[in-house]
Amino acid sequence: MTERKPTGASWRSWIEHQITEGQRGGAFDDLVGAGKPIADIGVVHDEMWWVKAKLRDEEIDWLPPTIAIRAEREAAIDAALAAPDETTVRLVIDDLNRRIRYVNSHATAGPPSSVVVVDVETILERWRVAHPAPEPTPPSPSPASAPEPAPRRRWWRRTRRA
């Protein structure tokens, strides 16, 4: 298959010859997706469909950082409000503020960033409202009917006094 096209052969016949030789040699056996229908073959796509599909398949973020940070901000605030304790809330908000400061201070692609850092104390106040502290349980009453036992005397003290 790495041979050069002969001078007298047309491109069409040369390509057909290469395909036929590959089929005889088993070059197309056991390919991924062999015998399966092509996905979305009848769907009309926009002009950038393949780029979007590649980005989705590779899990690449395709938004400019100045726009993506807005969605990250909302998601981080929601995650902080759902956190189990105040330490986790502080960690989530501190990490978010670090990313916001980075995007705001660096020249990146896309529109300029106007996202402000999040006030940790404001989020903590909202978290405290959503997660009230459990009320302290009153101490259980000790049984008053049982008399206290007399203090026990040690054997060596008994022997000295006798």
mmCIF file with all atom_site columns, C-alpha atoms in Angstrom:
data_model
loop_
_atom_site.group_PDB
_atom_site.id
_atom_site.type_symbol
_atom_site.label_atom_id
_atom_site.label_alt_id
_atom_site.label_comp_id
_atom_site.label_asym_id
_atom_site.label_entity_id
_atom_site.label_seq_id
_atom_site.pdbx_PDB_ins_code
_atom_site.Cartn_x
_atom_site.Cartn_y
_atom_site.Cartn_z
_atom_site.occupancy
_atom_site.B_iso_or_equiv
_atom_site.pdbx_formal_charge
_atom_site.auth_seq_id
_atom_site.auth_comp_id
_atom_site.auth_asym_id
_atom_site.auth_atom_id
_atom_site.pdbx_PDB_model_num
ATOM 1   C CA . MET A 1 1   ? 0.000   0.000  0.000   1.00 0.00 ? 1   MET A CA 1
ATOM 2   C CA . THR A 1 2   ? 2.969   2.307  0.146   1.00 0.00 ? 2   THR A CA 1
ATOM 3   C CA . GLU A 1 3   ? 3.770   1.935  -3.525  1.00 0.00 ? 3   GLU A CA 1
ATOM 4   C CA . ARG A 1 4   ? 3.729   4.972  -5.749  1.00 0.00 ? 4   ARG A CA 1
ATOM 5   C CA . LYS A 1 5   ? 1.069   5.376  -8.414  1.00 0.00 ? 5   LYS A CA 1
ATOM 6   C CA . PRO A 1 6   ? 2.256   4.060  -11.771 1.00 0.00 ? 6   PRO A CA 1
ATOM 7   C CA . THR A 1 7   ? 2.653   6.718  -14.416 1.00 0.00 ? 7   THR A CA 1
ATOM 8   C CA . GLY A 1 8   ? 0.101   5.332  -16.847 1.00 0.00 ? 8   GLY A CA 1
ATOM 9   C CA . ALA A 1 9   ? -2.661  4.511  -14.307 1.00 0.00 ? 9   ALA A CA 1
ATOM 10  C CA . SER A 1 10  ? -5.488  6.879  -13.411 1.00 0.00 ? 10  SER A CA 1
ATOM 11  C CA . TRP A 1 11  ? -6.004  7.905  -9.822  1.00 0.00 ? 11  TRP A CA 1
ATOM 12  C CA . ARG A 1 12  ? -9.381  6.174  -9.659  1.00 0.00 ? 12  ARG A CA 1
ATOM 13  C CA . SER A 1 13  ? -8.081  2.819  -10.878 1.00 0.00 ? 13  SER A CA 1
ATOM 14  C CA . TRP A 1 14  ? -4.982  3.065  -8.681  1.00 0.00 ? 14  TRP A CA 1
ATOM 15  C CA . ILE A 1 15  ? -7.061  3.741  -5.553  1.00 0.00 ? 15  ILE A CA 1
ATOM 16  C CA . GLU A 1 16  ? -9.447  0.901  -6.400  1.00 0.00 ? 16  GLU A CA 1
ATOM 17  C CA . HIS A 1 17  ? -6.440  -1.386 -6.883  1.00 0.00 ? 17  HIS A CA 1
ATOM 18  C CA . GLN A 1 18  ? -5.032  -0.373 -3.463  1.00 0.00 ? 18  GLN A CA 1
ATOM 19  C CA . ILE A 1 19  ? -8.397  -1.020 -1.766  1.00 0.00 ? 19  ILE A CA 1
ATOM 20  C CA . THR A 1 20  ? -8.739  -4.419 -3.421  1.00 0.00 ? 20  THR A CA 1
ATOM 21  C CA . GLU A 1 21  ? -5.212  -5.408 -2.380  1.00 0.00 ? 21  GLU A CA 1
ATOM 22  C CA . GLY A 1 22  ? -5.921  -4.269 1.183   1.00 0.00 ? 22  GLY A CA 1
ATOM 23  C CA . GLN A 1 23  ? -9.105  -6.326 1.335   1.00 0.00 ? 23  GLN A CA 1
ATOM 24  C CA . ARG A 1 24  ? -7.288  -9.413 0.075   1.00 0.00 ? 24  ARG A CA 1
ATOM 25  C CA . GLY A 1 25  ? -4.493  -8.891 2.594   1.00 0.00 ? 25  GLY A CA 1
ATOM 26  C CA . GLY A 1 26  ? -6.931  -8.442 5.519   1.00 0.00 ? 26  GLY A CA 1
ATOM 27  C CA . ALA A 1 27  ? -6.009  -4.824 6.226   1.00 0.00 ? 27  ALA A CA 1
ATOM 28  C CA . PHE A 1 28  ? -9.665  -3.931 6.838   1.00 0.00 ? 28  PHE A CA 1
ATOM 29  C CA . ASP A 1 29  ? -10.540 -6.908 9.052   1.00 0.00 ? 29  ASP A CA 1
ATOM 30  C CA . ASP A 1 30  ? -11.375 -6.284 12.728  1.00 0.00 ? 30  ASP A CA 1
ATOM 31  C CA . LEU A 1 31  ? -11.678 -2.514 12.426  1.00 0.00 ? 31  LEU A CA 1
ATOM 32  C CA . VAL A 1 32  ? -13.510 -0.663 15.192  1.00 0.00 ? 32  VAL A CA 1
ATOM 33  C CA . GLY A 1 33  ? -17.120 -0.161 14.145  1.00 0.00 ? 33  GLY A CA 1
ATOM 34  C CA . ALA A 1 34  ? -17.024 -2.817 11.401  1.00 0.00 ? 34  ALA A CA 1
ATOM 35  C CA . GLY A 1 35  ? -20.536 -3.906 10.495  1.00 0.00 ? 35  GLY A CA 1
ATOM 36  C CA . LYS A 1 36  ? -22.176 -1.096 12.470  1.00 0.00 ? 36  LYS A CA 1
ATOM 37  C CA . PRO A 1 37  ? -24.205 1.714  10.911  1.00 0.00 ? 37  PRO A CA 1
ATOM 38  C CA . ILE A 1 38  ? -22.643 5.154  10.707  1.00 0.00 ? 38  ILE A CA 1
ATOM 39  C CA . ALA A 1 39  ? -24.107 7.372  13.428  1.00 0.00 ? 39  ALA A CA 1
ATOM 40  C CA . ASP A 1 40  ? -26.087 10.457 12.342  1.00 0.00 ? 40  ASP A CA 1
ATOM 41  C CA . ILE A 1 41  ? -25.761 9.630  8.644   1.00 0.00 ? 41  ILE A CA 1
ATOM 42  C CA . GLY A 1 42  ? -29.096 11.228 7.724   1.00 0.00 ? 42  GLY A CA 1
ATOM 43  C CA . VAL A 1 43  ? -28.891 14.252 10.031  1.00 0.00 ? 43  VAL A CA 1
ATOM 44  C CA . VAL A 1 44  ? -28.245 17.710 8.585   1.00 0.00 ? 44  VAL A CA 1
ATOM 45  C CA . HIS A 1 45  ? -25.471 19.404 10.554  1.00 0.00 ? 45  HIS A CA 1
ATOM 46  C CA . ASP A 1 46  ? -24.238 22.966 10.795  1.00 0.00 ? 46  ASP A CA 1
ATOM 47  C CA . GLU A 1 47  ? -20.849 23.830 9.348   1.00 0.00 ? 47  GLU A CA 1
ATOM 48  C CA . MET A 1 48  ? -18.959 23.301 12.626  1.00 0.00 ? 48  MET A CA 1
ATOM 49  C CA . TRP A 1 49  ? -20.617 20.037 13.668  1.00 0.00 ? 49  TRP A CA 1
ATOM 50  C CA . TRP A 1 50  ? -17.433 18.005 13.506  1.00 0.00 ? 50  TRP A CA 1
ATOM 51  C CA . VAL A 1 51  ? -15.517 20.504 15.662  1.00 0.00 ? 51  VAL A CA 1
ATOM 52  C CA . LYS A 1 52  ? -18.253 20.420 18.289  1.00 0.00 ? 52  LYS A CA 1
ATOM 53  C CA . ALA A 1 53  ? -18.342 16.612 18.186  1.00 0.00 ? 53  ALA A CA 1
ATOM 54  C CA . LYS A 1 54  ? -14.557 16.407 18.584  1.00 0.00 ? 54  LYS A CA 1
ATOM 55  C CA . LEU A 1 55  ? -14.589 18.827 21.523  1.00 0.00 ? 55  LEU A CA 1
ATOM 56  C CA . ARG A 1 56  ? -17.403 16.859 23.147  1.00 0.00 ? 56  ARG A CA 1
ATOM 57  C CA . ASP A 1 57  ? -15.644 13.507 22.568  1.00 0.00 ? 57  ASP A CA 1
ATOM 58  C CA . GLU A 1 58  ? -12.338 14.798 23.927  1.00 0.00 ? 58  GLU A CA 1
ATOM 59  C CA . GLU A 1 59  ? -14.114 16.590 26.823  1.00 0.00 ? 59  GLU A CA 1
ATOM 60  C CA . ILE A 1 60  ? -12.438 19.874 25.937  1.00 0.00 ? 60  ILE A CA 1
ATOM 61  C CA . ASP A 1 61  ? -13.920 23.101 27.279  1.00 0.00 ? 61  ASP A CA 1
ATOM 62  C CA . TRP A 1 62  ? -14.532 25.335 24.289  1.00 0.00 ? 62  TRP A CA 1
ATOM 63  C CA . LEU A 1 63  ? -15.781 28.464 26.025  1.00 0.00 ? 63  LEU A CA 1
ATOM 64  C CA . PRO A 1 64  ? -13.355 31.340 26.522  1.00 0.00 ? 64  PRO A CA 1
ATOM 65  C CA . PRO A 1 65  ? -12.182 31.458 30.146  1.00 0.00 ? 65  PRO A CA 1
ATOM 66  C CA . THR A 1 66  ? -13.836 34.837 30.738  1.00 0.00 ? 66  THR A CA 1
ATOM 67  C CA . ILE A 1 67  ? -17.234 33.336 29.920  1.00 0.00 ? 67  ILE A CA 1
ATOM 68  C CA . ALA A 1 68  ? -16.625 29.920 31.480  1.00 0.00 ? 68  ALA A CA 1
ATOM 69  C CA . ILE A 1 69  ? -15.736 31.489 34.847  1.00 0.00 ? 69  ILE A CA 1
ATOM 70  C CA . ARG A 1 70  ? -19.284 32.840 35.138  1.00 0.00 ? 70  ARG A CA 1
ATOM 71  C CA . ALA A 1 71  ? -20.750 29.339 34.995  1.00 0.00 ? 71  ALA A CA 1
ATOM 72  C CA . GLU A 1 72  ? -18.011 28.057 37.314  1.00 0.00 ? 72  GLU A CA 1
ATOM 73  C CA . ARG A 1 73  ? -18.895 30.794 39.800  1.00 0.00 ? 73  ARG A CA 1
ATOM 74  C CA . GLU A 1 74  ? -22.539 29.749 39.984  1.00 0.00 ? 74  GLU A CA 1
ATOM 75  C CA . ALA A 1 75  ? -21.648 26.053 40.238  1.00 0.00 ? 75  ALA A CA 1
ATOM 76  C CA . ALA A 1 76  ? -19.083 26.708 42.982  1.00 0.00 ? 76  ALA A CA 1
ATOM 77  C CA . ILE A 1 77  ? -21.540 28.775 45.025  1.00 0.00 ? 77  ILE A CA 1
ATOM 78  C CA . ASP A 1 78  ? -24.107 25.970 44.755  1.00 0.00 ? 78  ASP A CA 1
ATOM 79  C CA . ALA A 1 79  ? -21.454 23.428 45.779  1.00 0.00 ? 79  ALA A CA 1
ATOM 80  C CA . ALA A 1 80  ? -20.419 25.589 48.733  1.00 0.00 ? 80  ALA A CA 1
ATOM 81  C CA . LEU A 1 81  ? -24.006 25.910 49.950  1.00 0.00 ? 81  LEU A CA 1
ATOM 82  C CA . ALA A 1 82  ? -24.370 22.123 49.760  1.00 0.00 ? 82  ALA A CA 1
ATOM 83  C CA . ALA A 1 83  ? -21.083 21.490 51.611  1.00 0.00 ? 83  ALA A CA 1
ATOM 84  C CA . PRO A 1 84  ? -21.214 19.527 54.869  1.00 0.00 ? 84  PRO A CA 1
ATOM 85  C CA . ASP A 1 85  ? -19.205 21.973 56.984  1.00 0.00 ? 85  ASP A CA 1
ATOM 86  C CA . GLU A 1 86  ? -17.814 25.507 57.093  1.00 0.00 ? 86  GLU A CA 1
ATOM 87  C CA . THR A 1 87  ? -14.263 24.407 56.324  1.00 0.00 ? 87  THR A CA 1
ATOM 88  C CA . THR A 1 88  ? -15.378 22.893 53.029  1.00 0.00 ? 88  THR A CA 1
ATOM 89  C CA . VAL A 1 89  ? -17.340 26.060 52.217  1.00 0.00 ? 89  VAL A CA 1
ATOM 90  C CA . ARG A 1 90  ? -14.199 28.141 52.754  1.00 0.00 ? 90  ARG A CA 1
ATOM 91  C CA . LEU A 1 91  ? -12.089 25.799 50.604  1.00 0.00 ? 91  LEU A CA 1
ATOM 92  C CA . VAL A 1 92  ? -14.575 25.863 47.712  1.00 0.00 ? 92  VAL A CA 1
ATOM 93  C CA . ILE A 1 93  ? -14.941 29.653 47.761  1.00 0.00 ? 93  ILE A CA 1
ATOM 94  C CA . ASP A 1 94  ? -11.187 30.245 48.165  1.00 0.00 ? 94  ASP A CA 1
ATOM 95  C CA . ASP A 1 95  ? -10.491 28.032 45.146  1.00 0.00 ? 95  ASP A CA 1
ATOM 96  C CA . LEU A 1 96  ? -13.160 29.860 43.132  1.00 0.00 ? 96  LEU A CA 1
ATOM 97  C CA . ASN A 1 97  ? -11.733 33.263 44.094  1.00 0.00 ? 97  ASN A CA 1
ATOM 98  C CA . ARG A 1 98  ? -8.251  32.098 43.067  1.00 0.00 ? 98  ARG A CA 1
ATOM 99  C CA . ARG A 1 99  ? -9.566  31.145 39.586  1.00 0.00 ? 99  ARG A CA 1
ATOM 100 C CA . ILE A 1 100 ? -11.516 34.412 39.266  1.00 0.00 ? 100 ILE A CA 1
ATOM 101 C CA . ARG A 1 101 ? -8.420  36.448 40.153  1.00 0.00 ? 101 ARG A CA 1
ATOM 102 C CA . TYR A 1 102 ? -6.385  34.512 37.591  1.00 0.00 ? 102 TYR A CA 1
ATOM 103 C CA . VAL A 1 103 ? -8.897  35.109 34.787  1.00 0.00 ? 103 VAL A CA 1
ATOM 104 C CA . ASN A 1 104 ? -9.263  38.785 35.724  1.00 0.00 ? 104 ASN A CA 1
ATOM 105 C CA . SER A 1 105 ? -5.506  39.387 35.832  1.00 0.00 ? 105 SER A CA 1
ATOM 106 C CA . HIS A 1 106 ? -4.427  37.566 32.663  1.00 0.00 ? 106 HIS A CA 1
ATOM 107 C CA . ALA A 1 107 ? -5.045  38.520 29.072  1.00 0.00 ? 107 ALA A CA 1
ATOM 108 C CA . THR A 1 108 ? -7.126  35.681 27.682  1.00 0.00 ? 108 THR A CA 1
ATOM 109 C CA . ALA A 1 109 ? -9.219  35.062 24.603  1.00 0.00 ? 109 ALA A CA 1
ATOM 110 C CA . GLY A 1 110 ? -12.773 36.321 24.616  1.00 0.00 ? 110 GLY A CA 1
ATOM 111 C CA . PRO A 1 111 ? -14.418 39.363 26.139  1.00 0.00 ? 111 PRO A CA 1
ATOM 112 C CA . PRO A 1 112 ? -12.874 41.035 29.169  1.00 0.00 ? 112 PRO A CA 1
ATOM 113 C CA . SER A 1 113 ? -13.851 39.525 32.496  1.00 0.00 ? 113 SER A CA 1
ATOM 114 C CA . SER A 1 114 ? -16.069 41.493 34.849  1.00 0.00 ? 114 SER A CA 1
ATOM 115 C CA . VAL A 1 115 ? -16.610 38.717 37.385  1.00 0.00 ? 115 VAL A CA 1
ATOM 116 C CA . VAL A 1 116 ? -16.002 39.841 40.961  1.00 0.00 ? 116 VAL A CA 1
ATOM 117 C CA . VAL A 1 117 ? -14.618 37.617 43.679  1.00 0.00 ? 117 VAL A CA 1
ATOM 118 C CA . VAL A 1 118 ? -17.102 36.057 46.071  1.00 0.00 ? 118 VAL A CA 1
ATOM 119 C CA . ASP A 1 119 ? -17.254 37.240 49.681  1.00 0.00 ? 119 ASP A CA 1
ATOM 120 C CA . VAL A 1 120 ? -16.603 34.190 51.833  1.00 0.00 ? 120 VAL A CA 1
ATOM 121 C CA . GLU A 1 121 ? -18.468 35.601 54.825  1.00 0.00 ? 121 GLU A CA 1
ATOM 122 C CA . THR A 1 122 ? -21.615 36.227 52.762  1.00 0.00 ? 122 THR A CA 1
ATOM 123 C CA . ILE A 1 123 ? -21.633 32.636 51.532  1.00 0.00 ? 123 ILE A CA 1
ATOM 124 C CA . LEU A 1 124 ? -20.941 31.361 55.048  1.00 0.00 ? 124 LEU A CA 1
ATOM 125 C CA . GLU A 1 125 ? -23.902 33.373 56.336  1.00 0.00 ? 125 GLU A CA 1
ATOM 126 C CA . ARG A 1 126 ? -26.138 31.828 53.658  1.00 0.00 ? 126 ARG A CA 1
ATOM 127 C CA . TRP A 1 127 ? -24.736 28.387 54.544  1.00 0.00 ? 127 TRP A CA 1
ATOM 128 C CA . ARG A 1 128 ? -25.467 28.907 58.253  1.00 0.00 ? 128 ARG A CA 1
ATOM 129 C CA . VAL A 1 129 ? -29.064 29.852 57.467  1.00 0.00 ? 129 VAL A CA 1
ATOM 130 C CA . ALA A 1 130 ? -29.457 26.720 55.334  1.00 0.00 ? 130 ALA A CA 1
ATOM 131 C CA . HIS A 1 131 ? -27.678 24.494 57.891  1.00 0.00 ? 131 HIS A CA 1
ATOM 132 C CA . PRO A 1 132 ? -28.722 25.584 61.391  1.00 0.00 ? 132 PRO A CA 1
ATOM 133 C CA . ALA A 1 133 ? -26.641 24.234 64.243  1.00 0.00 ? 133 ALA A CA 1
ATOM 134 C CA . PRO A 1 134 ? -28.292 21.370 66.093  1.00 0.00 ? 134 PRO A CA 1
ATOM 135 C CA . GLU A 1 135 ? -29.819 22.405 69.388  1.00 0.00 ? 135 GLU A CA 1
ATOM 136 C CA . PRO A 1 136 ? -27.803 21.228 72.372  1.00 0.00 ? 136 PRO A CA 1
ATOM 137 C CA . THR A 1 137 ? -29.396 18.334 74.175  1.00 0.00 ? 137 THR A CA 1
ATOM 138 C CA . PRO A 1 138 ? -30.079 18.959 77.867  1.00 0.00 ? 138 PRO A CA 1
ATOM 139 C CA . PRO A 1 139 ? -28.036 16.787 80.200  1.00 0.00 ? 139 PRO A CA 1
ATOM 140 C CA . SER A 1 140 ? -29.897 13.705 81.253  1.00 0.00 ? 140 SER A CA 1
ATOM 141 C CA . PRO A 1 141 ? -30.987 13.845 84.893  1.00 0.00 ? 141 PRO A CA 1
ATOM 142 C CA . SER A 1 142 ? -29.041 11.547 87.157  1.00 0.00 ? 142 SER A CA 1
ATOM 143 C CA . PRO A 1 143 ? -31.100 9.120  89.160  1.00 0.00 ? 143 PRO A CA 1
ATOM 144 C CA . ALA A 1 144 ? -31.799 10.983 92.426  1.00 0.00 ? 144 ALA A CA 1
ATOM 145 C CA . SER A 1 145 ? -33.287 7.989  94.209  1.00 0.00 ? 145 SER A CA 1
ATOM 146 C CA . ALA A 1 146 ? -30.024 6.068  94.433  1.00 0.00 ? 146 ALA A CA 1
ATOM 147 C CA . PRO A 1 147 ? -27.884 7.200  97.385  1.00 0.00 ? 147 PRO A CA 1
ATOM 148 C CA . GLU A 1 148 ? -24.225 7.812  96.809  1.00 0.00 ? 148 GLU A CA 1
ATOM 149 C CA . PRO A 1 149 ? -22.077 4.982  98.098  1.00 0.00 ? 149 PRO A CA 1
ATOM 150 C CA . ALA A 1 150 ? -19.821 5.746  101.033 1.00 0.00 ? 150 ALA A CA 1
ATOM 151 C CA . PRO A 1 151 ? -16.203 6.331  100.131 1.00 0.00 ? 151 PRO A CA 1
ATOM 152 C CA . ARG A 1 152 ? -14.193 3.157  100.353 1.00 0.00 ? 152 ARG A CA 1
ATOM 153 C CA . ARG A 1 153 ? -11.353 3.047  102.762 1.00 0.00 ? 153 ARG A CA 1
ATOM 154 C CA . ARG A 1 154 ? -8.135  1.567  101.628 1.00 0.00 ? 154 ARG A CA 1
ATOM 155 C CA . TRP A 1 155 ? -6.774  -1.447 103.503 1.00 0.00 ? 155 TRP A CA 1
ATOM 156 C CA . TRP A 1 156 ? -3.490  0.254  104.366 1.00 0.00 ? 156 TRP A CA 1
ATOM 157 C CA . ARG A 1 157 ? -5.329  3.099  106.033 1.00 0.00 ? 157 ARG A CA 1
ATOM 158 C CA . ARG A 1 158 ? -7.355  0.665  108.081 1.00 0.00 ? 158 ARG A CA 1
ATOM 159 C CA . THR A 1 159 ? -4.230  -1.051 109.324 1.00 0.00 ? 159 THR A CA 1
ATOM 160 C CA . ARG A 1 160 ? -2.548  2.183  110.429 1.00 0.00 ? 160 ARG A CA 1
ATOM 161 C CA . ARG A 1 161 ? -5.430  3.330  112.578 1.00 0.00 ? 161 ARG A CA 1
ATOM 162 C CA . ALA A 1 162 ? -5.911  0.073  114.314 1.00 0.00 ? 162 ALA A CA 1
#
